[in-house]
mmCIF file of C-alpha atoms in Angstrom:
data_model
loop_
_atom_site.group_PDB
_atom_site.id
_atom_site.type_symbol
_atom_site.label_atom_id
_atom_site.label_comp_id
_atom_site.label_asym_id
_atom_site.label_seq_id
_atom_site.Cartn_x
_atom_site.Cartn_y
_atom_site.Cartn_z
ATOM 1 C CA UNK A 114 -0.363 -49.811 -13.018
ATOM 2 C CA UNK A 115 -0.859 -51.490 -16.530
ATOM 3 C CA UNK A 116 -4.701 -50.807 -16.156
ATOM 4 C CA UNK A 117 -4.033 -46.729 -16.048
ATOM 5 C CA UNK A 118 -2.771 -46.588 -19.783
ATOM 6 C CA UNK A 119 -5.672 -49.308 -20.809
ATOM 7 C CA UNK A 120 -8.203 -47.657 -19.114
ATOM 8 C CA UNK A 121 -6.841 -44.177 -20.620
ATOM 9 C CA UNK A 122 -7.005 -45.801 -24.095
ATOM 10 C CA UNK A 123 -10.723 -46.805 -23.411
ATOM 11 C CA UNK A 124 -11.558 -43.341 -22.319
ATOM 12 C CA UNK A 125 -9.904 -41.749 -25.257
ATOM 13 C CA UNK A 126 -11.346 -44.176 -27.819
ATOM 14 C CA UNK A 127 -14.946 -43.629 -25.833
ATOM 15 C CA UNK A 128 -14.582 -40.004 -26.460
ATOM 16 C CA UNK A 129 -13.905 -40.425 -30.335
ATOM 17 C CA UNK A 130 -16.408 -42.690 -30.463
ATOM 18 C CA UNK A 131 -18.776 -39.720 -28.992
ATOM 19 C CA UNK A 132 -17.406 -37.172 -31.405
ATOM 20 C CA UNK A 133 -18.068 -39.309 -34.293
ATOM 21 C CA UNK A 134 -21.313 -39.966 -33.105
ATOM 22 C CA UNK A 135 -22.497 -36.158 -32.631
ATOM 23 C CA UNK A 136 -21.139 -35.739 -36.339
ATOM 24 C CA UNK A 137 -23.048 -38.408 -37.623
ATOM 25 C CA UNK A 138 -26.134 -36.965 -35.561
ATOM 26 C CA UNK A 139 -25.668 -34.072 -37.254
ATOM 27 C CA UNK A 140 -25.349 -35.409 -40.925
ATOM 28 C CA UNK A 141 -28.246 -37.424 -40.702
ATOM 29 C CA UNK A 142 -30.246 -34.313 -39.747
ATOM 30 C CA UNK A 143 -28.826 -32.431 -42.795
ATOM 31 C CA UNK A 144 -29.167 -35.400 -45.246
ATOM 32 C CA UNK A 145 -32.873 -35.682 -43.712
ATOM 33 C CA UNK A 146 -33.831 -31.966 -44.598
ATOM 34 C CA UNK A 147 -32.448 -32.263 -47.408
ATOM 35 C CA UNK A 148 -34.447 -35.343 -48.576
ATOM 36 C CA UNK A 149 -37.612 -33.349 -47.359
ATOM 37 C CA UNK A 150 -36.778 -30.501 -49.627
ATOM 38 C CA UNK A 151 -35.750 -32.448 -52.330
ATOM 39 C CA UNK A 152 -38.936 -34.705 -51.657
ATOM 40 C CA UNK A 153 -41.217 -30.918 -51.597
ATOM 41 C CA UNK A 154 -39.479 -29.980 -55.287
ATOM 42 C CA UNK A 155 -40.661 -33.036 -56.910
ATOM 43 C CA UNK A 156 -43.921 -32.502 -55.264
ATOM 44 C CA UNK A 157 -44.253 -29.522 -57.358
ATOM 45 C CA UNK A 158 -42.784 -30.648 -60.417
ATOM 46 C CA UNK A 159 -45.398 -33.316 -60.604
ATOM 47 C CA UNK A 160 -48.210 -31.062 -60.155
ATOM 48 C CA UNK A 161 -46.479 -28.737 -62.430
ATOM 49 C CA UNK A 162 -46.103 -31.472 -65.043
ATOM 50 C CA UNK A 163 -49.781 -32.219 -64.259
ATOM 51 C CA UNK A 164 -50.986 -29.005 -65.114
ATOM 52 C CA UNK A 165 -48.824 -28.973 -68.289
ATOM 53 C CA UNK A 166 -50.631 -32.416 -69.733
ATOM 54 C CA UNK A 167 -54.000 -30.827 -69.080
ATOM 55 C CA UNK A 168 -53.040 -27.701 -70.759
ATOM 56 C CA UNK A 169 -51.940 -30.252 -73.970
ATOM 57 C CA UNK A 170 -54.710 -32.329 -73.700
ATOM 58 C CA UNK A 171 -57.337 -29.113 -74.010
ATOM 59 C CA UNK A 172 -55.365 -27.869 -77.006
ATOM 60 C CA UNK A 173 -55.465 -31.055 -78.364
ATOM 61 C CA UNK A 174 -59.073 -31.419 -78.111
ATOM 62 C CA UNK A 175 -59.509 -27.890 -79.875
ATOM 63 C CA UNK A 176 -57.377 -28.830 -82.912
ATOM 64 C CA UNK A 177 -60.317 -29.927 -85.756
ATOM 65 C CA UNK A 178 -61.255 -33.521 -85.835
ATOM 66 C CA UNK A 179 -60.038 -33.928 -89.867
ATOM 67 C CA UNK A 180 -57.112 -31.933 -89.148
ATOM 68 C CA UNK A 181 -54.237 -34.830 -89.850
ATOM 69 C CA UNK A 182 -56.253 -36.038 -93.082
#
């Protein structure tokens, strides 16, 4: 009868181990989406930041060429 208790400590320990498992499931999921979106933001801050240097670059290229002499 010493194999009951062992075997109920497997099966508990099994059982945790499946818990933790889902959890972790579900964190990755989260951490995933939230890479994606974080991934999508920079996306736009680049083109953003793109569009800013152009916008520079024309004004730049209005100012008169003798302007800084």
């Amino acid at each position: 009868m010493t194999t009951q208790p062992s075997l109920d400590l497997i099966a508990e320990r099994v059982e945790r181990l499946l818990v933790r498992h889902e959890e972790l499931q579900r964190t990755n999921t989260l951490l995933t989406d939230q890479v994606s979106a974080l991934t999508h933001e920079r996306d736009l801050l680049r083109l953003r930041l793109q569009a800013a240097r152009a916008r520079v670059d024309a004004l730049i290229e209005r100012l008169p060429a003798n302007q800084g002499e």
